[in-house]
Coordinates of C-alpha atoms in Angstrom, one line a residue:
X296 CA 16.3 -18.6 -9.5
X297 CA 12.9 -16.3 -8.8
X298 CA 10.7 -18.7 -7.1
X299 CA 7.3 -19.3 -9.5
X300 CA 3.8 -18.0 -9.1
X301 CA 1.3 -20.7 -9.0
X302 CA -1.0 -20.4 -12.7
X303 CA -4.4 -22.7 -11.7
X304 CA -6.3 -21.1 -14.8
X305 CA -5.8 -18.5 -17.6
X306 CA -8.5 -17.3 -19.7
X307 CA -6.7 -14.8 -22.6
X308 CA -9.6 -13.1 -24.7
X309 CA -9.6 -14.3 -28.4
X310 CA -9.4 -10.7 -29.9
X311 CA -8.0 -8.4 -27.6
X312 CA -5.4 -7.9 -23.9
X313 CA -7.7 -8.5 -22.4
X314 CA -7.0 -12.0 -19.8
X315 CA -8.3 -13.0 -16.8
X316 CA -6.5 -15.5 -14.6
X317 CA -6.5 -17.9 -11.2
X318 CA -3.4 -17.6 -9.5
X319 CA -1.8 -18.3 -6.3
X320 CA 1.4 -15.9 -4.8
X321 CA 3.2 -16.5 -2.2
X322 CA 0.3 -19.8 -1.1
X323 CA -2.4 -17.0 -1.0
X324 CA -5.2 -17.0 -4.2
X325 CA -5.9 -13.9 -6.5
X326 CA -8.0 -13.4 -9.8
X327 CA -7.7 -11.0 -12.4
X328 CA -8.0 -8.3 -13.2
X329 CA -8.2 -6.3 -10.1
X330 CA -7.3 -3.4 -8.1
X331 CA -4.8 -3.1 -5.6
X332 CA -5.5 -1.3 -2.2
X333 CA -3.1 1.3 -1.2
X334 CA -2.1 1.6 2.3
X335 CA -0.3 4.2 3.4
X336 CA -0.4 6.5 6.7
X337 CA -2.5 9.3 4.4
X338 CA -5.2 7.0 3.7
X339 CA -5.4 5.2 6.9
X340 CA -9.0 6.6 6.9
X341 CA -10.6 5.1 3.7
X342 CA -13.0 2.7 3.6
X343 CA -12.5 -0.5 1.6
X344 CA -15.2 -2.5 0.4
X345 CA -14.6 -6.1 1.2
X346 CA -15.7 -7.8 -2.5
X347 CA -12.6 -5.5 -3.7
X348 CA -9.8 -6.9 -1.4
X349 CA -7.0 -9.1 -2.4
X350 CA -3.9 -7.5 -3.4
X351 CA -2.3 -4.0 -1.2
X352 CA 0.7 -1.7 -1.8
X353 CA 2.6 -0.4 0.4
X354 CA 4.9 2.6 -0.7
X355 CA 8.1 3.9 0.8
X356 CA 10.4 6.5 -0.2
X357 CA 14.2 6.9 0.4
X358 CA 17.5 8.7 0.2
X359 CA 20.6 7.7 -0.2
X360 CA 22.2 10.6 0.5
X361 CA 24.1 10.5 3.8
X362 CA 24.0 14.0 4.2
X363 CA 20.0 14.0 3.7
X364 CA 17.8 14.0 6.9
X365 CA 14.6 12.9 5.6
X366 CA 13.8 9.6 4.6
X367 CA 17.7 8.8 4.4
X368 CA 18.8 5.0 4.7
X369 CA 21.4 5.8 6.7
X370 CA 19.9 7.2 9.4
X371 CA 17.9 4.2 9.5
X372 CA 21.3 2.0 9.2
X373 CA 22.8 4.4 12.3
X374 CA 20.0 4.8 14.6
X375 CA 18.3 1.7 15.9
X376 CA 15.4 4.3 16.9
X377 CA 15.2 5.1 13.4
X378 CA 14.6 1.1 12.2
X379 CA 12.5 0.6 15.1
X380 CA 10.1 3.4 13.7
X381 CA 9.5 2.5 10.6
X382 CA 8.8 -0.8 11.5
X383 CA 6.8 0.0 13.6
X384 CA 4.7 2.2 11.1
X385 CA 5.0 -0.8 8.6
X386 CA 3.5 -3.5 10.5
X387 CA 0.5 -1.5 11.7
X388 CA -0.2 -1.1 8.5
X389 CA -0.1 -4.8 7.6
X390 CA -2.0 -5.4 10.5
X391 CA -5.1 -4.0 9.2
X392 CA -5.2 -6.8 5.9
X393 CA -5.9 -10.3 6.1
X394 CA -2.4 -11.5 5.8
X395 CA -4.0 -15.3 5.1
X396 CA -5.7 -14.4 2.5
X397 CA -4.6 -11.0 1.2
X398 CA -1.4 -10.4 -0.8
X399 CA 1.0 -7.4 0.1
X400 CA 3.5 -5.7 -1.5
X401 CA 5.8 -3.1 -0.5
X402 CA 7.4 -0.8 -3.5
X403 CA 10.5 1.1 -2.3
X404 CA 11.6 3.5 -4.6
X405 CA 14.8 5.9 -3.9
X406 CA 16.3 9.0 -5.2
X407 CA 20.7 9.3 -5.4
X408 CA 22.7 10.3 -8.6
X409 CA 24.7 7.1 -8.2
X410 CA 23.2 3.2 -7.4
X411 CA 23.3 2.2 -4.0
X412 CA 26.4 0.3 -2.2
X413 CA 25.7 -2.9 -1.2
X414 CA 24.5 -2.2 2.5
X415 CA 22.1 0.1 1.6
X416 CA 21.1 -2.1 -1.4
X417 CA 20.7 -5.1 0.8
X418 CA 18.4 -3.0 3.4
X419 CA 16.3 -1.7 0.7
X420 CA 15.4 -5.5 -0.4
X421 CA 15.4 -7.1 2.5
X422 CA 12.7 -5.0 3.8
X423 CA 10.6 -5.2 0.6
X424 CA 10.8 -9.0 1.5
X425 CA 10.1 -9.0 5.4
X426 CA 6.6 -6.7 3.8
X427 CA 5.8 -8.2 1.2
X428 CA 4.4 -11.6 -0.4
X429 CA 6.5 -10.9 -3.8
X430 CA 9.2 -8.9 -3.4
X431 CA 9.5 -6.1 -6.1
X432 CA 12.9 -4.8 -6.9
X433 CA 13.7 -1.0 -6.2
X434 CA 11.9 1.7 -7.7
X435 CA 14.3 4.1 -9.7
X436 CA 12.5 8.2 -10.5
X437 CA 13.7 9.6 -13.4
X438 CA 15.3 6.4 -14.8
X439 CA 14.4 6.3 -18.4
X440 CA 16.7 9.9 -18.2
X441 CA 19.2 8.0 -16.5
X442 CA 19.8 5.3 -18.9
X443 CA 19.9 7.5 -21.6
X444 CA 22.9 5.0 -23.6
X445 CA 25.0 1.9 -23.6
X446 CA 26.7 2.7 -20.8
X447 CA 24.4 4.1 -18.2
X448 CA 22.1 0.7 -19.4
X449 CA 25.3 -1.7 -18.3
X450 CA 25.3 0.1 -14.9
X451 CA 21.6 -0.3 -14.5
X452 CA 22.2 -4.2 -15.7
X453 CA 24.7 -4.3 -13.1
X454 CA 22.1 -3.4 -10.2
X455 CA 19.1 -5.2 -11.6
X456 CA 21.3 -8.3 -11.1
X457 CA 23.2 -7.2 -8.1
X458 CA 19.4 -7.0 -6.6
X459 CA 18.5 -10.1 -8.0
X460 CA 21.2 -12.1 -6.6
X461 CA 20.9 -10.4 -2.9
X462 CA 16.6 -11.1 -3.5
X463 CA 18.0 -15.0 -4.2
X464 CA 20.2 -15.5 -1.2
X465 CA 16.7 -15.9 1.7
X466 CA 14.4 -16.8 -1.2
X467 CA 11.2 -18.2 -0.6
X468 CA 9.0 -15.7 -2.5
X469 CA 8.4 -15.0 -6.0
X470 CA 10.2 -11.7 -7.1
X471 CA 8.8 -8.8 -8.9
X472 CA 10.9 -7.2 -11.6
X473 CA 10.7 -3.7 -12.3
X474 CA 9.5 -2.6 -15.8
X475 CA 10.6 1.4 -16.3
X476 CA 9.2 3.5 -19.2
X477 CA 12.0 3.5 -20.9
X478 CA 11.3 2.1 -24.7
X479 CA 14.8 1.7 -26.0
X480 CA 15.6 -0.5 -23.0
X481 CA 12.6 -2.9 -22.5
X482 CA 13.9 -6.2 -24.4
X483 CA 16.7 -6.3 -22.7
X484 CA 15.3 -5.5 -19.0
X485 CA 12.9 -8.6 -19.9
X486 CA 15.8 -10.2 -21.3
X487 CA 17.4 -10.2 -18.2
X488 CA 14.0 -10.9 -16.0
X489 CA 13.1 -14.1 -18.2
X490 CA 16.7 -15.8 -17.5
X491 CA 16.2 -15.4 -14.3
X492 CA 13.1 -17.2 -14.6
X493 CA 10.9 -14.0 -12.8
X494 CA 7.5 -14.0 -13.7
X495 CA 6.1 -11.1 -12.3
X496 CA 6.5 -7.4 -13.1
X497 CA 5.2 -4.0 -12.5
X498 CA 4.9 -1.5 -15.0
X499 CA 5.4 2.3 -14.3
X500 CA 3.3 4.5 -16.1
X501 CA 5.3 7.4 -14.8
X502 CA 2.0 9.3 -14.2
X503 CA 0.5 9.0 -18.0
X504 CA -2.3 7.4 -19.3
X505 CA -1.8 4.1 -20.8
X506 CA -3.3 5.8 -23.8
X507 CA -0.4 8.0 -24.5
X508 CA 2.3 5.1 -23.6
X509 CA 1.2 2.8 -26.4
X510 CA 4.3 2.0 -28.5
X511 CA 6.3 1.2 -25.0
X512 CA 3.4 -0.9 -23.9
X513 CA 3.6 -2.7 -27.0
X514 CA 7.3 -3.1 -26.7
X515 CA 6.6 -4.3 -23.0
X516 CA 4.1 -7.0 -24.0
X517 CA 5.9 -7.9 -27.4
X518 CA 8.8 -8.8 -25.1
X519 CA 6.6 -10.7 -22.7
X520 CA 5.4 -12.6 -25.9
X521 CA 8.7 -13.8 -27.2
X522 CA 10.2 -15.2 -23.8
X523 CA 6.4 -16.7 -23.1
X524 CA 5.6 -14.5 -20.5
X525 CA 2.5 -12.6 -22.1
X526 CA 0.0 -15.2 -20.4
X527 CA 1.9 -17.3 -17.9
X528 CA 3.0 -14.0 -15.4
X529 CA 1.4 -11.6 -13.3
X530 CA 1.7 -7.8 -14.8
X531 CA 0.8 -5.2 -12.2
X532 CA 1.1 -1.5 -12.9
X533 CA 1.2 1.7 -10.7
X534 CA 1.2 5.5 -11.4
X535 CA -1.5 5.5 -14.4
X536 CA -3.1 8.8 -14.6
X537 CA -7.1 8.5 -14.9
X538 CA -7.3 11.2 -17.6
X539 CA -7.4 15.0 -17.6
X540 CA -10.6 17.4 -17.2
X541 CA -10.1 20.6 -19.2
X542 CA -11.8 23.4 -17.6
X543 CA -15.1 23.3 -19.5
X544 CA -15.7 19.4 -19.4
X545 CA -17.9 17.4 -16.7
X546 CA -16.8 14.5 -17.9
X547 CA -13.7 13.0 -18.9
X548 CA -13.2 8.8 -20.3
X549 CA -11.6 7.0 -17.7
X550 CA -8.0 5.7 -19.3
X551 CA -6.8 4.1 -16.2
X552 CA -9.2 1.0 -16.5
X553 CA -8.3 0.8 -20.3
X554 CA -5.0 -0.8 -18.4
X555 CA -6.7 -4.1 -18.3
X556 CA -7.3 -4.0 -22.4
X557 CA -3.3 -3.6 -23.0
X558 CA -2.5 -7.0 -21.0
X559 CA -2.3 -5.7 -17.3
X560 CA -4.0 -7.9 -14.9
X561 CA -3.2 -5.7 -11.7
X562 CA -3.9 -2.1 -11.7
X563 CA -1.8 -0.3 -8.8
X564 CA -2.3 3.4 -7.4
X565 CA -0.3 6.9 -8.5
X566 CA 2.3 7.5 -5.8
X567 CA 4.0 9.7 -8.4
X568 CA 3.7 12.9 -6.5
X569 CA 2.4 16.0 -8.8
X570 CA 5.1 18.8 -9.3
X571 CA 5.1 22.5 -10.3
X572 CA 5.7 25.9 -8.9
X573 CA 3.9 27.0 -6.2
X574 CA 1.4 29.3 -7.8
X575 CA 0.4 25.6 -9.6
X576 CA -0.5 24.4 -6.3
X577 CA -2.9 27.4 -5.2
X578 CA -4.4 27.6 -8.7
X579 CA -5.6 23.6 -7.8
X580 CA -5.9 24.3 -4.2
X581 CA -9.0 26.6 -5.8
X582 CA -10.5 25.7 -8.6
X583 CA -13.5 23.6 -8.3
X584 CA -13.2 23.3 -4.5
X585 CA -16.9 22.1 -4.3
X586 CA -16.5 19.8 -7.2
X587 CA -15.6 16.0 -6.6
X588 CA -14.5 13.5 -9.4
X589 CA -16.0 10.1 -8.9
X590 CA -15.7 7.0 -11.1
X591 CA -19.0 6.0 -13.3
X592 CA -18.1 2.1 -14.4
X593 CA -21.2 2.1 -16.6
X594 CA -19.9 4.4 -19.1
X595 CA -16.4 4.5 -17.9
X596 CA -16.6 8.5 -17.5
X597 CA -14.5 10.1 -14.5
X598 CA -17.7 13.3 -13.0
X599 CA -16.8 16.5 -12.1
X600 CA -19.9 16.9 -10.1
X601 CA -21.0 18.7 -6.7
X602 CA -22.4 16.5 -3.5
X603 CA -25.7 17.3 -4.6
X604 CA -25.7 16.5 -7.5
X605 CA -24.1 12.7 -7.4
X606 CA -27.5 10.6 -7.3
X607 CA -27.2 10.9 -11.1
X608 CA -24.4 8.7 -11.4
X609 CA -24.9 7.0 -8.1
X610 CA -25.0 3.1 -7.8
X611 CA -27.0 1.0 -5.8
X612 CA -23.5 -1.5 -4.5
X613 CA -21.1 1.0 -3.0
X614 CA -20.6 0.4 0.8
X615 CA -20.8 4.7 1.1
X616 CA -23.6 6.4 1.7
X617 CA -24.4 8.6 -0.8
X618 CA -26.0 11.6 2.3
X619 CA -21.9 10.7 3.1
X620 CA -20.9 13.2 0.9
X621 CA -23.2 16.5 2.1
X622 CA -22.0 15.5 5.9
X623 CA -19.6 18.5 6.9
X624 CA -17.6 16.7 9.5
X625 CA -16.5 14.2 6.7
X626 CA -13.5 14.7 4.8
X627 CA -15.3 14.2 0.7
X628 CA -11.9 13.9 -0.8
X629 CA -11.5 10.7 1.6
X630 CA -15.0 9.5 0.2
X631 CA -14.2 10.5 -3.2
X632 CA -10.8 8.1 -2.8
X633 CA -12.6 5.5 -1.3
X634 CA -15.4 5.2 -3.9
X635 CA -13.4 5.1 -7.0
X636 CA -11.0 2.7 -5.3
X637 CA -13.8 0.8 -5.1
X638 CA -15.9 1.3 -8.0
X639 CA -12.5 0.6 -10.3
X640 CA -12.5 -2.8 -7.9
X641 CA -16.4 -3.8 -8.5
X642 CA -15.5 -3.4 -12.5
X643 CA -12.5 -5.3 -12.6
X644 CA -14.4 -7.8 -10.9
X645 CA -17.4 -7.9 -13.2
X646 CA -14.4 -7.6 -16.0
X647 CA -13.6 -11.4 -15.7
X648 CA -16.7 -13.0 -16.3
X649 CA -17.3 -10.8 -19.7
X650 CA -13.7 -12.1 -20.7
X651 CA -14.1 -15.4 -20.0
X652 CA -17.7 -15.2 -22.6
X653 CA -15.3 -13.7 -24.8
X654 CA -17.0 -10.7 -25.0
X655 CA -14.8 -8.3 -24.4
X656 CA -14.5 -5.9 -27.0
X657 CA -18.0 -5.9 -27.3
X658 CA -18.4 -4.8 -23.7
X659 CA -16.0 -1.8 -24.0
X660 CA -17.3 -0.5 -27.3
X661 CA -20.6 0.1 -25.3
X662 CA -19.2 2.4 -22.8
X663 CA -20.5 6.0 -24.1
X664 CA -17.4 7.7 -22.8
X665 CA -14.7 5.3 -24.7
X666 CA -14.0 7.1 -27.7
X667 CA -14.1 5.2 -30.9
X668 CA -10.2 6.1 -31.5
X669 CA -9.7 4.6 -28.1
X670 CA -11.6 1.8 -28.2
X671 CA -9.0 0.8 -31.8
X672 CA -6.1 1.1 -30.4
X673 CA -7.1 -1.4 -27.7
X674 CA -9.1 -3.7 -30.2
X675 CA -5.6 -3.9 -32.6
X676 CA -3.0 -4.5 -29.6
X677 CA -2.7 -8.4 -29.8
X678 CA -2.3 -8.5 -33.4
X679 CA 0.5 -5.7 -32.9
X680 CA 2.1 -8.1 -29.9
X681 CA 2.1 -10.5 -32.0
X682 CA 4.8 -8.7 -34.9
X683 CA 8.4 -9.2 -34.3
X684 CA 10.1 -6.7 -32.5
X685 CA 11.6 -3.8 -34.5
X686 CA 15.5 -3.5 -34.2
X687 CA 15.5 0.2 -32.6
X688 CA 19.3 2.1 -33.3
X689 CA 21.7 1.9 -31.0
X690 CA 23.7 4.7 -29.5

């Protein structure tokens, strides 16, 4: 049995998702919605605002092929060196949160055609556990592909409980089930998460919008709904992407924050690494070299702009410096990660007052760069949750 998170206060919006909640995880207090921090090695160097702390991820990636060198688990099983290193790297960068007062969570996902044994398994959780203050289960790539019929679900069945159990034999920590984009599969993955009696989950976008994702959302929350999990349990997601800029636009809507009107109360970072052929990657490397993208939460627009010309969109309560960005012997794309991270984080913030004046909806349909189509499919979302689930066919 999944240890509980502590629910002091939760304040659903009549009309819409939209829900913001007092919770405690793991003894330490968090509100929603918010933004996670991500701390990793590669952005040891941005700077967090301190209003926008609360919750940080912590991302690892494995192998369990023993004939793989990098990242394998069983080098780190065989060397002691190995262990010692990437504990090492772990705790400094836990060191660097509050650990009283700041909740942290490490996601470790791994790539194998076949699910782990049981030693590599057990490693896998028991250092998500020893990191974090909810422990999330393993992170999968490529699953919904995997678990593409009957069968391949019962094997994924098997390990979600085979994790489960392990999770349940040092448990003092809530644990964090898994939620994979794979439609046909959600009601039972809840199904299995709700007799278990986990309230918490993480939902992977896979590296699409929420926009784009909206019948497996729905299928996701409709789930939550009938096991009584929509309100009373904490829904983090990770891998959203913000939204694309064609090559003509200087503005694009921001579609990660419209997380928060489909039900999400936590809204994690993209560790889903882009792919693509090599010419892909020097075609990015230089187009719009001088050009940033920074976060504007007063019309929800994502600017394609140049350092000189960011005082338009500029706000008066970022810790950077706006002269920040024209310094040459700063890195811009560091500043550009550090001020959306935090601009995202000052919004969710101001997010929970508007929803507890049930004025949601209101709120959103005044941001210029939410389109009207948009703005609908977030405004009909509860009454949508609220239908019975649709028997899908079977394989």
């Amino acid at each position: 049995m999944s240890k509980h998170i502590e629910f002091n206060r939760i304040s659903p919006d009549d009309d819409s998702l939209y829900v913001t909640k007092d919770l405690r995880i793991n003894g330490k207090k968090l509100t929603t919605p918010t933004k996670s921090l991500n701390l990793s090695k590669t952005n040891s160097k941005l700077l967090f605002n301190d209003k926008t702390k609360g919750i940080n991820e912590l991302y690892k990636r494995f192998s369990l092929t023993k004939d793989s060198k990098k990242n394998s688990i069983y080098s780190v099983l065989n060397f002691p060196d190995k262990l010692d290193k990437l504990n090492y790297e772990l705790n400094s960068l836990t060191r660097k949160t509050n650990t009283d007062k700041e909740i942290n969570i490490l996601f470790i996902e791994y790539d194998d055609t076949k699910y782990p044994e049981k030693k590599p398994l057990e490693f896998i959780l028991d250092t998500a556990y020893e990191y974090s203050d909810i422990t999330p289960l393993p992170i999968i790539p490529k699953l919904p592909q995997r678990i593409n019929s009957e069968s391949e679900f019962e094997k994924y069945k098997t390990f979600l409980e085979e994790s489960v159990e392990i999770i349940e034999t040092l448990n003092h920590k809530p644990i964090m089930g898994i939620v994979p984009p794979a439609l046909l599969f959600i009601p039972d993955i809840i199904d299995i998460y709700a007799k278990k009696e986990i309230d918490a989950f993480v939902f992977d976008f896979d590296g699409k919008t929420p926009l784009s994702m909206r019948q497996t959302i729905r299928s996701f929350m409709r789930s939550l709904k009938e096991h009584d999990l929509l309100e009373n349990s904490f829904i983090h997601s990770i891998n959203a992407n913000q939204g694309r800029f064609n090559k003509d636009a200087n503005v694009v809507g921001a579609k990660d924050i419209l997380s928060f009107g489909f039900g999400f109360d936590s809204m994690g970072e993209k560790h889903k690494p882009l792919k693509g052929p090599k010419e892909f990657f020097e075609k990015l490397k230089n187009r719009d070299e001088n050009k940033l993208r920074l976060f504007n939460k007063e019309d929800y627009g994502y600017y394609k702009l140049s350092p000189n010309e960011i005082q338009e969109i500029y706000p008066d309560d970022s810790i950077i410096k706006m002269d920040s960005f024209a310094n040459e012997n700063l890195d811009v794309r560091i500043l550009q990660k550090s001020f959306n991270l935090e601009q995202i984080g000052l919004e969710s913030i101001r997010l929970r007052e508007i929803i507890d004046d049930q004025r949601a909806l209101e709120y959103l349909s005044n941001k210029p760069c939410v389109k009207k189509e948009d703005y609908k499919k977030i405004a009909k979302m509860k009454k949508e949750v609220a239908r019975k689930q649709t028997l899908l066919p079977s394989f």
